[in-house]
XYZ file of N, CA, C and O in Angstrom:
364
model
N -51.027 -36.558 -8.811
C -51.261 -37.960 -9.099
C -51.316 -38.125 -10.612
O -52.014 -37.418 -11.299
N -50.579 -39.085 -11.104
C -50.539 -39.286 -12.551
C -51.684 -40.182 -13.004
O -52.320 -40.854 -12.205
N -51.909 -40.205 -14.300
C -52.995 -40.999 -14.867
C -52.841 -42.481 -14.553
O -53.800 -43.135 -14.166
N -51.630 -43.077 -14.675
C -51.513 -44.496 -14.321
C -51.864 -44.775 -12.873
O -52.470 -45.788 -12.566
N -51.490 -43.853 -11.955
C -51.839 -44.056 -10.551
C -53.342 -44.032 -10.358
O -53.883 -44.797 -9.576
N -54.034 -43.149 -11.066
C -55.486 -43.057 -10.942
C -56.167 -44.320 -11.440
O -57.165 -44.757 -10.900
N -55.650 -44.923 -12.483
C -56.326 -46.068 -13.080
C -56.015 -47.376 -12.368
O -56.603 -48.401 -12.683
N -55.106 -47.379 -11.385
C -54.730 -48.614 -10.727
C -55.429 -48.844 -9.400
O -55.073 -49.751 -8.668
N -56.431 -48.057 -9.081
C -57.168 -48.226 -7.839
C -57.923 -49.552 -7.860
O -58.745 -49.800 -8.714
N -57.625 -50.428 -6.893
C -58.216 -51.772 -6.881
C -59.674 -51.790 -6.471
O -60.471 -52.521 -7.027
N -60.048 -51.025 -5.462
C -61.425 -51.054 -4.989
C -62.189 -49.835 -5.469
O -63.009 -49.271 -4.783
N -61.944 -49.453 -6.673
C -62.566 -48.286 -7.282
C -63.972 -48.602 -7.756
O -64.226 -49.665 -8.302
N -64.880 -47.628 -7.583
C -66.240 -47.809 -8.081
C -66.300 -47.696 -9.589
O -67.268 -48.092 -10.202
N -65.279 -47.145 -10.209
C -65.268 -47.002 -11.661
C -64.676 -48.231 -12.348
O -64.482 -48.220 -13.544
N -64.399 -49.290 -11.624
C -63.726 -50.433 -12.194
C -64.644 -51.478 -12.815
O -64.172 -52.365 -13.491
N -65.959 -51.423 -12.577
C -66.805 -52.439 -13.199
C -66.825 -52.235 -14.717
O -66.558 -51.164 -15.229
N -67.097 -53.284 -15.457
C -66.949 -53.292 -16.917
C -67.809 -52.234 -17.607
O -67.331 -51.536 -18.498
N -69.069 -52.107 -17.222
C -69.961 -51.146 -17.879
C -69.490 -49.709 -17.678
O -69.442 -48.928 -18.618
N -69.140 -49.365 -16.450
C -68.704 -48.008 -16.154
C -67.391 -47.683 -16.844
O -67.197 -46.576 -17.335
N -66.497 -48.641 -16.889
C -65.203 -48.414 -17.520
C -65.365 -48.093 -18.996
O -64.718 -47.181 -19.519
N -66.237 -48.807 -19.679
C -66.464 -48.545 -21.103
C -67.049 -47.161 -21.336
O -66.644 -46.456 -22.254
N -67.996 -46.761 -20.504
C -68.628 -45.456 -20.656
C -67.622 -44.344 -20.374
O -67.505 -43.390 -21.137
N -66.876 -44.472 -19.282
C -65.921 -43.442 -18.893
C -64.792 -43.334 -19.913
O -64.309 -42.241 -20.196
N -64.393 -44.433 -20.494
C -63.298 -44.434 -21.463
C -63.593 -43.509 -22.644
O -62.680 -42.903 -23.197
N -64.844 -43.381 -23.035
C -65.214 -42.576 -24.193
C -65.464 -41.099 -23.863
O -65.735 -40.315 -24.764
N -65.381 -40.728 -22.605
C -65.633 -39.348 -22.196
C -64.383 -38.492 -22.362
O -63.264 -39.007 -22.393
N -64.553 -37.167 -22.428
C -63.394 -36.279 -22.515
C -62.560 -36.330 -21.231
O -63.076 -36.719 -20.169
N -61.294 -35.937 -21.306
C -60.422 -35.984 -20.121
C -60.969 -35.200 -18.927
O -60.811 -35.640 -17.782
N -61.622 -34.080 -19.174
C -62.157 -33.297 -18.053
C -63.236 -34.081 -17.300
O -63.292 -34.043 -16.071
N -64.063 -34.815 -18.013
C -65.111 -35.610 -17.367
C -64.501 -36.770 -16.588
O -64.976 -37.112 -15.505
N -63.446 -37.353 -17.119
C -62.754 -38.433 -16.398
C -62.162 -37.915 -15.093
O -62.260 -38.572 -14.048
N -61.553 -36.730 -15.154
C -60.960 -36.140 -13.960
C -62.029 -35.815 -12.919
O -61.870 -36.133 -11.736
N -63.119 -35.224 -13.344
C -64.205 -34.890 -12.416
C -64.779 -36.167 -11.798
O -65.035 -36.222 -10.594
N -64.942 -37.206 -12.588
C -65.457 -38.479 -12.066
C -64.509 -39.055 -11.021
O -64.949 -39.550 -9.972
N -63.216 -38.985 -11.275
C -62.239 -39.529 -10.331
C -62.219 -38.725 -9.037
O -62.158 -39.292 -7.947
N -62.325 -37.411 -9.136
C -62.362 -36.572 -7.932
C -63.624 -36.861 -7.126
O -63.576 -36.980 -5.898
N -64.742 -37.022 -7.802
C -65.987 -37.366 -7.093
C -65.901 -38.747 -6.456
O -66.487 -38.987 -5.403
N -65.185 -39.637 -7.085
C -65.031 -40.977 -6.528
C -64.334 -40.935 -5.169
O -64.701 -41.654 -4.250
N -63.364 -40.063 -5.032
C -62.605 -39.969 -3.791
C -63.223 -39.032 -2.765
O -62.932 -39.132 -1.582
N -64.089 -38.107 -3.195
C -64.620 -37.102 -2.283
C -66.115 -37.207 -2.035
O -66.689 -36.303 -1.441
N -66.754 -38.235 -2.517
C -68.184 -38.468 -2.294
C -69.083 -37.385 -2.894
O -69.600 -37.553 -3.954
N -69.277 -36.253 -2.208
C -70.200 -35.212 -2.662
C -69.490 -33.868 -2.679
O -68.848 -33.495 -1.706
N -69.638 -33.154 -3.815
C -68.984 -31.852 -3.950
C -69.859 -30.920 -4.773
O -70.631 -31.374 -5.615
N -69.692 -29.630 -4.538
C -70.378 -28.635 -5.359
C -69.529 -28.365 -6.608
O -68.361 -28.760 -6.680
N -70.113 -27.674 -7.558
C -69.395 -27.357 -8.786
C -68.164 -26.498 -8.488
O -67.092 -26.725 -9.051
N -68.293 -25.531 -7.598
C -67.150 -24.674 -7.270
C -66.063 -25.460 -6.543
O -64.871 -25.233 -6.770
N -66.457 -26.414 -5.687
C -65.474 -27.265 -5.025
C -64.732 -28.123 -6.048
O -63.521 -28.320 -5.934
N -65.462 -28.627 -7.030
C -64.831 -29.423 -8.088
C -63.847 -28.585 -8.890
O -62.764 -29.052 -9.236
N -64.211 -27.353 -9.187
C -63.314 -26.468 -9.934
C -62.039 -26.209 -9.131
O -60.935 -26.226 -9.692
N -62.183 -25.989 -7.841
C -61.014 -25.770 -6.985
C -60.136 -27.015 -6.909
O -58.916 -26.927 -6.991
N -60.751 -28.160 -6.743
C -60.013 -29.412 -6.572
C -59.316 -29.852 -7.860
O -58.193 -30.352 -7.819
N -59.974 -29.695 -8.989
C -59.413 -30.169 -10.257
C -58.544 -29.126 -10.951
O -57.829 -29.460 -11.899
N -58.628 -27.874 -10.496
C -57.924 -26.754 -11.136
C -58.407 -26.508 -12.562
O -57.705 -25.924 -13.379
N -59.634 -26.949 -12.845
C -60.251 -26.697 -14.146
C -61.106 -25.430 -14.054
O -61.640 -25.120 -12.990
N -61.268 -24.717 -15.163
C -62.167 -23.563 -15.152
C -63.612 -24.001 -14.873
O -64.007 -25.112 -15.240
N -64.406 -23.150 -14.232
C -65.800 -23.509 -13.928
C -66.593 -23.953 -15.157
O -67.403 -24.876 -15.075
N -66.358 -23.327 -16.291
C -67.077 -23.706 -17.506
C -66.737 -25.134 -17.934
O -67.603 -25.886 -18.371
N -65.485 -25.522 -17.791
C -65.067 -26.882 -18.130
C -65.675 -27.891 -17.170
O -66.081 -28.977 -17.579
N -65.753 -27.531 -15.896
C -66.375 -28.414 -14.905
C -67.857 -28.595 -15.229
O -68.375 -29.712 -15.156
N -68.536 -27.514 -15.612
C -69.956 -27.621 -16.001
C -70.114 -28.573 -17.181
O -71.010 -29.427 -17.199
N -69.253 -28.424 -18.175
C -69.299 -29.302 -19.345
C -69.064 -30.760 -18.930
O -69.799 -31.660 -19.356
N -68.074 -30.994 -18.088
C -67.770 -32.352 -17.630
C -68.954 -32.944 -16.871
O -69.325 -34.108 -17.080
N -69.562 -32.158 -15.996
C -70.716 -32.640 -15.233
C -71.898 -32.942 -16.152
O -72.611 -33.931 -15.945
N -72.106 -32.104 -17.158
C -73.182 -32.366 -18.114
C -72.940 -33.678 -18.854
O -73.875 -34.461 -19.060
N -71.716 -33.920 -19.263
C -71.395 -35.174 -19.957
C -71.595 -36.376 -19.034
O -72.135 -37.408 -19.447
N -71.181 -36.256 -17.784
C -71.366 -37.338 -16.821
C -72.845 -37.572 -16.534
O -73.278 -38.722 -16.380
N -73.638 -36.503 -16.472
C -75.079 -36.649 -16.253
C -75.753 -37.310 -17.449
O -76.676 -38.104 -17.275
N -75.312 -36.999 -18.660
C -75.862 -37.629 -19.865
C -75.667 -39.142 -19.836
O -76.497 -39.895 -20.345
N -74.576 -39.579 -19.228
C -74.270 -41.009 -19.151
C -74.782 -41.637 -17.854
O -74.478 -42.791 -17.556
N -75.522 -40.879 -17.068
C -76.069 -41.336 -15.774
C -74.979 -41.823 -14.818
O -75.162 -42.801 -14.089
N -73.846 -41.130 -14.813
C -72.759 -41.480 -13.912
C -72.692 -40.567 -12.688
O -71.970 -40.846 -11.745
N -73.464 -39.477 -12.728
C -73.445 -38.501 -11.637
C -74.871 -38.252 -11.167
O -75.794 -38.175 -11.961
N -75.003 -38.149 -9.859
C -76.285 -37.810 -9.249
C -76.158 -36.399 -8.691
O -75.138 -36.060 -8.084
N -77.154 -35.562 -8.923
C -77.105 -34.198 -8.390
C -78.352 -33.917 -7.564
O -79.416 -34.461 -7.825
N -78.158 -33.068 -6.569
C -79.265 -32.652 -5.710
C -78.989 -31.244 -5.228
O -77.853 -30.770 -5.284
N -80.026 -30.566 -4.745
C -79.846 -29.222 -4.213
C -79.221 -29.297 -2.835
O -79.493 -30.214 -2.065
N -78.399 -28.323 -2.532
C -77.780 -28.216 -1.213
C -78.818 -27.718 -0.224
O -79.544 -26.761 -0.504
N -78.881 -28.332 0.939
C -79.821 -27.883 1.966
C -79.358 -26.572 2.588
O -80.169 -25.756 2.997
N -78.061 -26.351 2.650
C -77.553 -25.131 3.270
C -77.635 -23.920 2.338
O -77.711 -22.788 2.803
N -77.615 -24.162 1.026
C -77.702 -23.069 0.045
C -78.400 -23.611 -1.199
O -77.793 -24.292 -2.013
N -79.675 -23.314 -1.342
C -80.486 -23.881 -2.424
C -80.039 -23.427 -3.811
O -80.475 -23.979 -4.810
N -79.155 -22.427 -3.880
C -78.639 -21.999 -5.180
C -77.590 -22.960 -5.719
O -77.285 -22.958 -6.900
N -77.033 -23.775 -4.840
C -75.979 -24.707 -5.226
C -76.522 -26.111 -5.411
O -77.492 -26.510 -4.771
N -75.869 -26.844 -6.283
C -76.178 -28.265 -6.462
C -74.978 -29.055 -5.973
O -73.832 -28.640 -6.146
N -75.253 -30.193 -5.381
C -74.198 -31.095 -4.931
C -74.175 -32.308 -5.851
O -75.225 -32.843 -6.206
N -72.990 -32.718 -6.227
C -72.822 -33.818 -7.169
C -72.109 -34.980 -6.478
O -71.206 -34.795 -5.670
N -72.537 -36.178 -6.827
C -71.878 -37.380 -6.330
C -71.859 -38.405 -7.455
O -72.709 -38.393 -8.343
N -70.886 -39.286 -7.384
C -70.754 -40.321 -8.394
C -71.844 -41.359 -8.179
O -72.107 -41.781 -7.065
N -72.492 -41.773 -9.259
C -73.609 -42.716 -9.180
C -73.260 -43.972 -9.975
O -73.908 -44.290 -10.969
N -72.207 -44.649 -9.531
C -71.749 -45.861 -10.218
C -71.705 -46.976 -9.191
O -71.000 -46.882 -8.215
N -72.464 -47.991 -9.402
C -72.458 -49.153 -8.500
C -72.555 -50.418 -9.288
O -73.119 -50.503 -10.312
């Protein structure tokens, strides 16, 4: 999926004015992680790395940037407490 296709989603949660401004200033890796979370609801860091084809370290950096902007919500996995699950927190 190309960048123009990603940005043309009509019923996207990232389309409100405040979120768009915040996301626009983030690095490309954070934008990609946010878009993947938008379509997949909740994912672990390793799932995000697999889905985005980004290295785990880059995914961690992207998630940290998204958390700094309060765009991502994280919680511990009930099935494996060593893992955290991430979801997009934009409404």
